[in-house]
């Protein structure tokens, strides 16, 4: 170590390393690493972090008379988000938030329930046809979300074969439409998010170590117990990705509930969209957005906590 | 099937044999993994299924465990037909090749898994699990998770996890293939001692002939989904029944011969046998260590040779021979026998010696002389 040049005391000591045949020091390599990361860091800074900070700033501003932003510090937007309005407290905003949580949670759970058998089905196909099945899962993405929503409107309209089949089974009144309804929202949400669950889940299922499943059976496990100990811990990484990819965007979703729910129920996504759109109330919209972000993070936190529990129990 | 008769009861009554396999068949598409297989394993014995990869030994083990359904045939344990029963309904436990420990569970919980599945109450479960954990010297690791264990420790957890269930039959699927050579030998001896102490029937699958010889009471050599030979390690090693068994268990010399009786004609001249050959044309097997090298012509089955190669192996000397003249002056054929002797410094390359092929070391093999 005495041969090494002394490094300034404020930086970590630099060690000699060989990097792809080149003799260099760890410090130099670290600096080069930053250089490579710089474009990405700049991009994130410009287009994510700065706008994010702007949203935070705007959420504490006032709305001007003509929908402009008055830079007077106020907490009124958050107070409104909590339900306090000109006419006193109302539960409307909180209900919208609760409905968003409920819709996103339900979408996530149902998607997972549907995706599990699908992922196992695809993983059990011969290797060549697996990619065909995976492509079929992705195909709906080749069309725009709004167009897909309109397609569902047609499919669920009173004259469609699906609706007729449903009414002949007595599920709906004759001549009634399946849309707008909660059912139509569920159909739209599931068809939108299913691929986000199937793909990560499939990648976990494909690598499943079946001997653990067999070990659970060999040790007298049945049904749920085999699943909980033989399968779930192994697919948990894929499941976590699936939950994040579904739950987070579903929390802010407004197109599907709007089009297929007939605008009957206000979700927080709709509310935010209104503020930035027709209402021209950016400060309130920003506050609502941040509340949504916060709620989503809390939701994910609890998921991770529960997920860790499954990992360690 | 008599619903009240369990394998446990059948065995306790002492009326029934241990494991009985009858006419088992299993195909995977083109591959005929198990063909017309009949096998009987006594209760309390250490039985080994030995064969090269693809011989059907693992498939057979999986059929016994209940992970595969045979296309035909029956699996009986203690007189009870288990053929259609799921793995979780069989009093049989498995030690998997990759151990298949549950990564999210501690060593204690891994070992307790089977008892928890059976809903054994806590006050009974804990001492039972601890007893097995102590038996396999895992006390200090009970709270660890599998990723914090060495290969040998994982293997012991896999054993403990299966043994705590007190199975009538413990199946071991190449449990030592992931261990290094030195550890493997230790574990083999431990495994054997454990089996003798518990008296549980062990069925081991391996492709390692030395391992099979070390641990087994009886060995079943498998090839092409068929039983080639069943016998004690001594029987299988010293008296191989056919060419496959002889070669798989390391016989170095195969000599084509013809003539029924105790005296057969070979390219090395007429050789005397200890037992009648039982065919008119076939192969003789002779192990390298069966060849006796001597400086003077032996009284019987003596072949004059020159040493082509002398390979020092520490415990023994491997000698490759060139035949100069067969028995009773038969012409020297194109045949280089291999011999194995104690390290013997006077043997040098190019030296001429006599090789005796002792009658009791020559084994007449069944089957065609390919």
Short mmCIF file of N, CA and C in Angstrom, two decimals, chain A residues 211-212 214-222 225 228-229 233 310-313, chain B residues 62 67 88-90 93-94 96 98 100 103-105 113-114 116-118 161:
data_model
loop_
_atom_site.label_atom_id
_atom_site.label_comp_id
_atom_site.label_asym_id
_atom_site.label_seq_id
_atom_site.Cartn_x
_atom_site.Cartn_y
_atom_site.Cartn_z
N UNK A 211 -39.31 -29.07 -8.52
CA UNK A 211 -39.00 -30.00 -7.45
C UNK A 211 -39.48 -29.46 -6.11
N UNK A 212 -39.58 -28.13 -5.99
CA UNK A 212 -40.11 -27.58 -4.74
C UNK A 212 -41.60 -27.86 -4.60
N UNK A 214 -43.02 -30.47 -5.92
CA UNK A 214 -43.09 -31.90 -5.60
C UNK A 214 -42.71 -32.15 -4.15
N UNK A 215 -41.72 -31.38 -3.66
CA UNK A 215 -41.31 -31.55 -2.26
C UNK A 215 -42.49 -31.25 -1.34
N UNK A 216 -43.24 -30.20 -1.65
CA UNK A 216 -44.39 -29.84 -0.82
C UNK A 216 -45.43 -30.96 -0.85
N UNK A 217 -45.64 -31.56 -2.02
CA UNK A 217 -46.59 -32.68 -2.12
C UNK A 217 -46.05 -33.89 -1.39
N UNK A 218 -44.74 -34.13 -1.56
CA UNK A 218 -44.12 -35.29 -0.94
C UNK A 218 -44.25 -35.22 0.58
N UNK A 219 -44.21 -33.98 1.11
CA UNK A 219 -44.31 -33.80 2.55
C UNK A 219 -45.77 -33.56 2.94
N UNK A 220 -46.65 -34.26 2.27
CA UNK A 220 -48.08 -34.35 2.60
C UNK A 220 -48.85 -33.05 2.43
N UNK A 221 -48.29 -32.07 1.71
CA UNK A 221 -49.02 -30.84 1.47
C UNK A 221 -50.13 -31.07 0.44
N UNK A 222 -51.21 -30.31 0.59
CA UNK A 222 -52.29 -30.39 -0.40
C UNK A 222 -52.71 -28.99 -0.79
N UNK A 225 -51.66 -25.34 0.49
CA UNK A 225 -50.37 -25.43 1.15
C UNK A 225 -49.25 -25.61 0.11
N UNK A 228 -48.86 -22.19 -1.52
CA UNK A 228 -48.25 -21.18 -0.66
C UNK A 228 -46.75 -21.40 -0.47
N UNK A 229 -46.33 -22.67 -0.42
CA UNK A 229 -44.92 -22.93 -0.12
C UNK A 229 -44.13 -23.41 -1.32
N UNK A 233 -43.70 -18.45 -3.16
CA UNK A 233 -42.41 -17.79 -2.89
C UNK A 233 -41.55 -17.67 -4.14
N UNK A 310 -44.95 -13.09 3.36
CA UNK A 310 -45.07 -14.35 2.65
C UNK A 310 -43.70 -14.97 2.44
N UNK A 311 -42.72 -14.10 2.14
CA UNK A 311 -41.38 -14.61 1.89
C UNK A 311 -40.78 -15.26 3.13
N UNK A 312 -41.09 -14.72 4.29
CA UNK A 312 -40.37 -15.15 5.48
C UNK A 312 -41.16 -16.07 6.40
N UNK A 313 -42.47 -16.09 6.27
CA UNK A 313 -43.27 -16.91 7.19
C UNK A 313 -42.85 -18.38 7.10
N UNK B 62 -39.49 -41.89 -9.28
CA UNK B 62 -40.63 -40.98 -9.29
C UNK B 62 -41.96 -41.74 -9.30
N UNK B 67 -44.90 -39.29 -8.18
CA UNK B 67 -44.85 -38.12 -9.06
C UNK B 67 -45.14 -38.48 -10.51
N UNK B 88 -48.87 -37.19 -1.84
CA UNK B 88 -49.11 -36.76 -0.46
C UNK B 88 -49.94 -37.76 0.34
N UNK B 89 -50.29 -38.88 -0.29
CA UNK B 89 -51.03 -39.92 0.43
C UNK B 89 -50.17 -41.16 0.64
N UNK B 90 -48.89 -41.08 0.28
CA UNK B 90 -48.02 -42.25 0.41
C UNK B 90 -47.10 -42.11 1.62
N UNK B 93 -41.16 -40.78 1.57
CA UNK B 93 -40.61 -39.43 1.43
C UNK B 93 -39.35 -39.45 0.59
N UNK B 94 -39.07 -38.28 0.01
CA UNK B 94 -38.00 -38.19 -0.97
C UNK B 94 -36.96 -37.17 -0.57
N UNK B 96 -34.54 -34.92 -2.57
CA UNK B 96 -34.41 -34.56 -3.97
C UNK B 96 -32.95 -34.29 -4.34
N UNK B 98 -31.69 -31.87 -6.06
CA UNK B 98 -31.30 -30.48 -5.80
C UNK B 98 -31.71 -30.07 -4.38
N UNK B 100 -34.29 -29.24 -3.05
CA UNK B 100 -35.61 -28.60 -3.10
C UNK B 100 -36.07 -28.12 -1.73
N UNK B 103 -36.94 -22.10 0.26
CA UNK B 103 -36.00 -21.00 0.55
C UNK B 103 -36.55 -19.99 1.54
N UNK B 104 -37.88 -19.90 1.66
CA UNK B 104 -38.47 -18.89 2.52
C UNK B 104 -38.64 -19.39 3.95
N UNK B 105 -38.30 -20.66 4.21
CA UNK B 105 -38.48 -21.21 5.54
C UNK B 105 -37.13 -21.49 6.20
N UNK B 113 -42.04 -29.16 8.13
CA UNK B 113 -43.07 -29.00 7.08
C UNK B 113 -44.03 -30.20 7.00
N UNK B 114 -43.47 -31.39 6.95
CA UNK B 114 -44.31 -32.58 6.80
C UNK B 114 -45.25 -32.78 7.97
N UNK B 116 -46.33 -30.40 9.98
CA UNK B 116 -47.35 -29.35 9.95
C UNK B 116 -48.43 -29.69 8.92
N UNK B 117 -48.02 -30.27 7.79
CA UNK B 117 -49.01 -30.69 6.79
C UNK B 117 -49.98 -31.70 7.41
N UNK B 118 -49.44 -32.57 8.25
CA UNK B 118 -50.27 -33.59 8.88
C UNK B 118 -50.98 -33.05 10.11
N UNK B 161 -35.73 -33.42 6.82
CA UNK B 161 -37.09 -33.06 6.44
C UNK B 161 -37.89 -34.30 6.04
#
